[in-house]
Short mmCIF file of C-alpha atoms in Angstrom, two decimals:
data_model
loop_
_atom_site.label_atom_id
_atom_site.label_comp_id
_atom_site.label_asym_id
_atom_site.label_seq_id
_atom_site.Cartn_x
_atom_site.Cartn_y
_atom_site.Cartn_z
CA MET A 27 115.38 223.04 50.18
CA ILE A 28 115.56 226.56 52.31
CA SER A 29 112.62 228.52 53.04
CA SER A 30 112.40 231.78 55.73
CA GLN A 31 111.51 229.03 58.31
CA ALA A 32 113.89 226.69 57.86
CA LEU A 33 116.08 224.27 55.66
CA HIS A 34 114.43 221.24 54.56
CA LEU A 35 116.33 217.89 54.18
CA GLY A 36 113.69 215.27 52.86
CA MET A 37 111.35 215.03 55.43
CA PHE A 38 113.29 217.36 57.88
CA MET A 39 112.73 220.49 59.15
CA LEU A 40 115.75 222.75 60.56
CA PRO A 41 114.52 225.79 61.97
CA TRP A 42 116.78 228.02 61.76
CA SER A 43 116.74 229.66 65.12
CA VAL A 44 117.77 226.02 66.08
CA LEU A 45 120.60 226.23 63.59
CA ILE A 46 121.99 228.98 64.82
CA LEU A 47 121.38 228.12 68.59
CA LEU A 48 124.09 225.02 67.09
CA PHE A 49 125.80 227.13 65.33
CA GLY A 50 126.57 228.81 68.90
CA LEU A 51 126.98 225.73 70.40
CA ILE A 52 129.56 224.25 67.96
CA GLY A 53 131.60 227.83 68.33
CA LEU A 54 131.51 227.49 71.72
CA TRP A 55 132.87 223.39 71.17
CA GLY A 56 135.38 224.76 69.17
CA VAL A 57 136.97 227.51 71.52
CA GLY A 58 136.93 225.04 74.34
CA LYS A 59 139.01 222.82 72.93
CA TYR A 60 141.58 225.06 72.19
CA PHE A 61 142.02 226.51 75.15
CA LYS A 62 141.83 222.75 76.49
CA GLN A 63 144.81 221.99 74.10
CA ARG A 64 146.42 225.30 74.85
CA HIS A 65 146.36 225.37 78.40
CA GLN A 66 146.94 221.45 79.29
CA TRP A 67 143.40 220.90 80.69
CA ALA A 68 142.44 218.43 83.17
CA ASN A 69 139.60 215.90 81.87
CA SER A 70 137.46 216.89 84.22
CA THR A 71 138.02 220.29 83.63
CA TRP A 72 137.20 219.64 80.01
CA GLN A 73 134.18 217.59 80.76
CA CYS A 74 132.52 219.95 83.06
CA TYR A 75 132.81 222.74 80.34
CA LYS A 76 131.05 220.28 77.37
CA ASP A 77 128.46 219.84 80.14
CA SER A 78 127.97 223.15 81.20
CA LEU A 79 127.26 223.69 77.30
CA TRP A 80 123.97 221.46 76.86
CA THR A 81 122.99 222.31 80.63
CA ALA A 82 122.74 226.18 79.61
CA ILE A 83 121.32 225.50 77.21
CA TRP A 84 117.71 223.63 79.11
CA VAL A 85 118.30 226.19 81.66
CA GLY A 86 118.20 229.05 78.86
CA LEU A 87 115.51 227.48 77.18
CA LEU A 88 113.55 226.95 80.68
CA ALA A 89 114.07 230.92 81.48
CA ALA A 90 113.21 231.95 78.31
CA ARG A 91 109.44 230.18 78.01
CA VAL A 92 109.11 231.45 82.11
CA VAL A 93 109.81 234.57 81.41
CA PHE A 94 107.78 235.13 78.01
CA VAL A 95 104.64 233.31 79.85
CA MET A 96 105.10 235.71 83.17
CA THR A 97 105.20 238.33 80.29
CA HIS A 98 102.13 237.25 78.87
CA ALA A 99 100.04 235.91 81.96
CA ASP A 100 96.29 237.34 81.53
CA LEU A 101 96.93 235.44 78.18
CA TYR A 102 97.87 232.04 79.66
CA LEU A 103 95.62 232.75 82.74
CA VAL A 104 93.06 232.12 80.32
CA HIS A 105 94.09 228.91 78.94
CA PRO A 106 96.32 227.43 81.05
CA ILE A 107 97.01 224.55 78.65
CA ASP A 108 99.01 226.94 76.81
CA ILE A 109 101.96 227.46 78.51
CA VAL A 110 103.06 223.53 77.70
CA LYS A 111 101.93 223.84 74.09
CA ILE A 112 105.91 225.25 73.24
CA GLN A 113 105.38 224.59 69.62
CA ASP A 114 103.80 228.44 69.39
CA ARG A 115 107.62 229.28 69.98
CA GLY A 116 106.64 232.03 72.88
CA PHE A 117 110.31 232.34 74.15
CA ASN A 118 111.90 235.15 75.45
CA PHE A 119 115.49 235.76 73.77
CA TYR A 120 117.42 237.91 76.12
CA ALA A 121 116.04 236.21 78.73
CA GLY A 122 116.95 232.13 77.53
CA ILE A 123 120.68 234.31 76.67
CA ILE A 124 121.59 235.60 79.90
CA ALA A 125 119.96 232.77 81.93
CA GLY A 126 122.18 230.25 80.10
CA SER A 127 125.08 232.33 79.96
CA SER A 128 125.19 232.77 83.47
CA TRP A 129 124.60 229.46 83.90
CA PHE A 130 127.89 228.49 82.10
CA ILE A 131 129.99 231.00 83.35
CA TRP A 132 128.91 229.89 86.90
CA LYS A 133 130.22 226.04 85.69
CA ASN A 134 133.23 227.19 84.46
CA ARG A 135 134.26 229.67 87.24
CA LEU A 136 137.50 228.79 87.70
CA LEU A 137 138.19 228.67 83.89
CA LYS A 138 140.64 232.03 83.61
CA MET A 139 138.85 234.81 82.39
CA PRO A 140 139.85 234.98 79.08
CA VAL A 141 138.55 231.65 78.59
CA LEU A 142 135.20 232.73 79.61
CA VAL A 143 135.16 236.08 77.70
CA SER A 144 136.29 234.35 74.42
CA SER A 145 133.54 231.60 75.12
CA PHE A 146 130.55 234.19 75.72
CA LEU A 147 131.23 236.81 73.15
CA LEU A 148 131.86 234.38 70.18
CA PHE A 149 128.11 232.76 71.32
CA ILE A 150 126.07 236.37 71.92
CA THR A 151 128.12 237.04 68.19
CA ILE A 152 126.64 233.82 66.65
CA GLN A 153 123.07 234.66 68.04
CA PHE A 154 123.13 238.27 67.10
CA VAL A 155 124.43 237.64 63.75
CA GLY A 156 122.24 234.73 62.49
CA ILE A 157 118.86 236.34 63.95
CA ASN A 158 119.72 240.02 62.13
CA LEU A 159 120.90 237.67 58.76
CA LEU A 160 117.50 235.96 59.13
CA ASN A 161 115.51 239.17 60.20
CA HIS A 162 117.20 241.37 57.10
CA TRP A 163 116.31 238.12 54.61
CA ASN A 164 112.94 238.47 55.68
CA ALA A 165 112.68 242.04 55.26
CA GLN A 166 113.75 241.38 51.67
CA GLN A 167 110.91 239.45 50.75
CA HIS A 168 107.48 241.74 49.93
CA TYR A 169 103.93 240.81 48.67
CA PRO A 170 103.91 238.46 45.98
CA ASP A 171 102.73 240.00 42.84
CA LEU A 172 99.44 237.39 42.93
CA ALA A 173 95.72 237.79 42.73
CA PHE A 174 93.43 235.60 44.43
CA ASN A 175 89.46 235.87 44.52
CA ASN A 176 87.05 236.57 47.31
CA LEU A 177 83.78 234.72 47.73
CA LYS A 178 81.94 236.88 45.49
CA GLN A 179 84.87 235.68 42.95
CA GLN A 180 86.26 239.44 42.40
CA PRO A 181 89.98 239.14 41.76
CA GLN A 182 91.85 240.74 44.63
CA SER A 183 95.51 241.74 44.05
CA MET A 184 97.59 241.18 47.48
CA THR A 185 100.01 244.50 46.78
CA GLN A 186 96.54 245.96 47.41
CA PHE A 187 96.95 245.66 51.21
CA ILE A 188 100.13 247.38 51.31
CA GLY A 189 99.72 250.65 53.76
CA LYS A 190 99.19 248.85 56.51
CA PRO A 191 100.23 246.00 58.74
CA THR A 192 98.90 243.11 57.28
CA VAL A 193 98.09 239.59 58.34
CA VAL A 194 97.91 236.62 56.16
CA ASN A 195 96.61 233.10 57.04
CA LEU A 196 96.90 230.59 54.93
CA TRP A 197 94.53 227.70 55.95
CA ALA A 198 91.87 225.17 55.47
CA SER A 199 88.46 224.36 57.09
CA TRP A 200 89.90 220.37 57.57
CA CYS A 201 92.53 220.96 59.60
CA PRO A 202 92.43 220.78 63.41
CA PRO A 203 95.33 223.35 64.32
CA CYS A 204 93.53 225.87 61.30
CA HIS A 205 90.17 225.42 63.16
CA ARG A 206 91.67 225.97 66.85
CA GLU A 207 93.25 229.48 65.72
CA MET A 208 90.22 231.12 64.21
CA PRO A 209 88.92 232.02 67.32
CA VAL A 210 92.32 233.34 68.29
CA LEU A 211 92.50 235.95 64.44
CA TYR A 212 88.62 236.32 64.73
CA GLN A 213 89.46 238.26 68.39
CA ALA A 214 92.24 240.08 67.12
CA GLN A 215 90.62 240.86 64.55
CA GLN A 216 88.35 242.95 66.60
CA HIS A 217 91.31 244.26 68.59
CA TYR A 218 93.50 245.51 65.97
CA PRO A 219 91.42 247.70 63.84
CA ASP A 220 94.47 249.29 61.99
CA VAL A 221 96.02 246.06 61.16
CA GLN A 222 94.69 243.72 58.26
CA PHE A 223 93.64 240.26 58.58
CA VAL A 224 93.31 238.21 54.95
CA MET A 225 92.42 234.67 55.02
CA LEU A 226 93.79 233.16 52.74
CA ASN A 227 92.00 229.57 51.97
CA GLN A 228 93.94 226.58 50.83
CA GLY A 229 92.35 224.38 47.77
CA GLU A 230 88.57 224.27 48.98
CA THR A 231 85.47 226.07 47.34
CA PRO A 232 83.99 229.13 47.96
CA GLU A 233 81.08 227.05 49.03
CA GLU A 234 83.56 225.01 51.61
CA ILE A 235 84.65 228.25 52.69
CA VAL A 236 80.97 230.19 53.62
CA SER A 237 79.72 227.04 55.30
CA TYR A 238 82.64 226.81 57.62
CA LEU A 239 82.52 230.81 58.56
CA HIS A 240 78.96 230.54 58.81
CA ARG A 241 79.02 227.81 61.20
CA TYR A 242 81.10 229.27 63.11
CA GLN A 243 79.94 232.98 63.20
CA LEU A 244 83.74 234.60 61.96
CA ASN A 245 82.94 237.02 60.00
CA PHE A 246 85.99 238.20 58.39
CA LYS A 247 86.62 241.11 56.26
CA ASN A 248 89.29 239.41 53.98
CA VAL A 249 88.87 236.26 52.85
CA LEU A 250 90.34 234.65 50.00
CA PHE A 251 90.78 231.08 48.24
CA ASP A 252 94.14 229.84 46.57
CA PRO A 253 92.59 226.84 45.12
CA HIS A 254 96.25 225.62 43.75
CA GLY A 255 98.27 226.73 46.23
CA LYS A 256 99.90 229.52 44.76
CA MET A 257 100.91 231.66 47.72
CA PRO A 258 102.85 228.79 49.55
CA GLN A 259 104.37 228.06 46.74
CA HIS A 260 105.60 231.62 46.10
CA MET A 261 106.46 232.32 50.01
CA ASN A 262 107.98 229.11 50.70
CA MET A 263 105.59 228.08 53.26
CA TYR A 264 105.00 224.25 54.60
CA GLY A 265 101.99 223.22 56.22
CA LEU A 266 99.04 224.29 57.50
CA PRO A 267 98.17 226.76 59.58
CA SER A 268 101.12 228.88 58.48
CA THR A 269 101.07 232.82 59.06
CA LEU A 270 102.24 235.80 57.41
CA PHE A 271 103.24 239.05 59.26
CA PHE A 272 103.93 242.17 57.23
CA ASN A 273 104.67 245.91 58.21
CA ALA A 274 103.19 248.51 55.90
CA LYS A 275 105.48 248.37 53.31
CA GLY A 276 104.79 244.96 52.40
CA GLN A 277 107.83 243.93 54.06
CA LEU A 278 107.66 240.35 55.71
CA VAL A 279 108.74 240.89 58.81
CA GLU A 280 108.01 237.27 60.77
CA SER A 281 106.41 233.91 59.84
CA HIS A 282 104.68 231.20 61.81
CA VAL A 283 104.00 227.70 60.75
CA GLY A 284 102.17 226.08 63.12
CA GLU A 285 99.11 226.70 65.55
CA LEU A 286 99.04 230.31 66.88
CA SER A 287 98.51 231.06 70.36
CA GLN A 288 97.42 234.45 71.86
CA ALA A 289 100.71 235.44 73.00
CA MET A 290 102.74 234.63 70.24
CA LEU A 291 100.14 236.42 67.87
CA LYS A 292 100.18 239.21 70.49
CA GLN A 293 104.03 239.70 69.84
CA TYR A 294 104.13 239.10 66.14
CA LEU A 295 101.55 242.33 65.26
CA GLN A 296 103.43 243.65 68.08
CA LYS A 297 106.31 243.63 65.94
CA ILE A 298 104.33 244.76 62.44
CA THR A 299 102.22 248.15 64.39
CA HIS A 300 105.69 249.75 66.02
#
């Protein structure tokens, strides 16, 4: 099954970002194989080329994470433990590309220039084409033509939120990561008055929702409930919490499965407000 987040193969989920990176690696391996046969590389040269592919990935990921954390240092210093929570997907793409490519080129600096240029251009092309295709796919997805009741049992159409940037969070009170990210979303609602935050509960009764929100003093402006999970089915979102980020035109800009950190939420909000 295919979703905007990943390719789902039974119990396994392969995020598109990982698949795009994997395709880039396969392309680099193919380029190296071609030049190895054409120029009769020594075994040591070919081994160095292959090894540098994997080390470049680790160097790139480390640099991407460090730069992202440094960019949002004010938020990470408040909760330093979040620095190691890489599941928040907080990576700086450009820093990772620059660091990983530089490492790969330096490790293979003795190769002829056409090899390095061909390898670099192919990898960069695959990454940018893949990411642009993914962004284009997301942009084709709009608010679903669905309606959900609010806590007063009044039906609310999702299309009513078109006109302003909107964050739709799929959550449940029994979900630990949902509970942990609630204060992050609530604080963001205060800091971003021009963004609509829609808290779409999954499978719980209005009484359970009200009790939870009162207990933790969470006064969200838009609380709806989806007793049959229609929204995640329509948007192909699997797992809680899940968060959808729509721009003012109602186009899906980003989606996130899992707990949101303050830094990642800030980055997503910048994308839908600019």
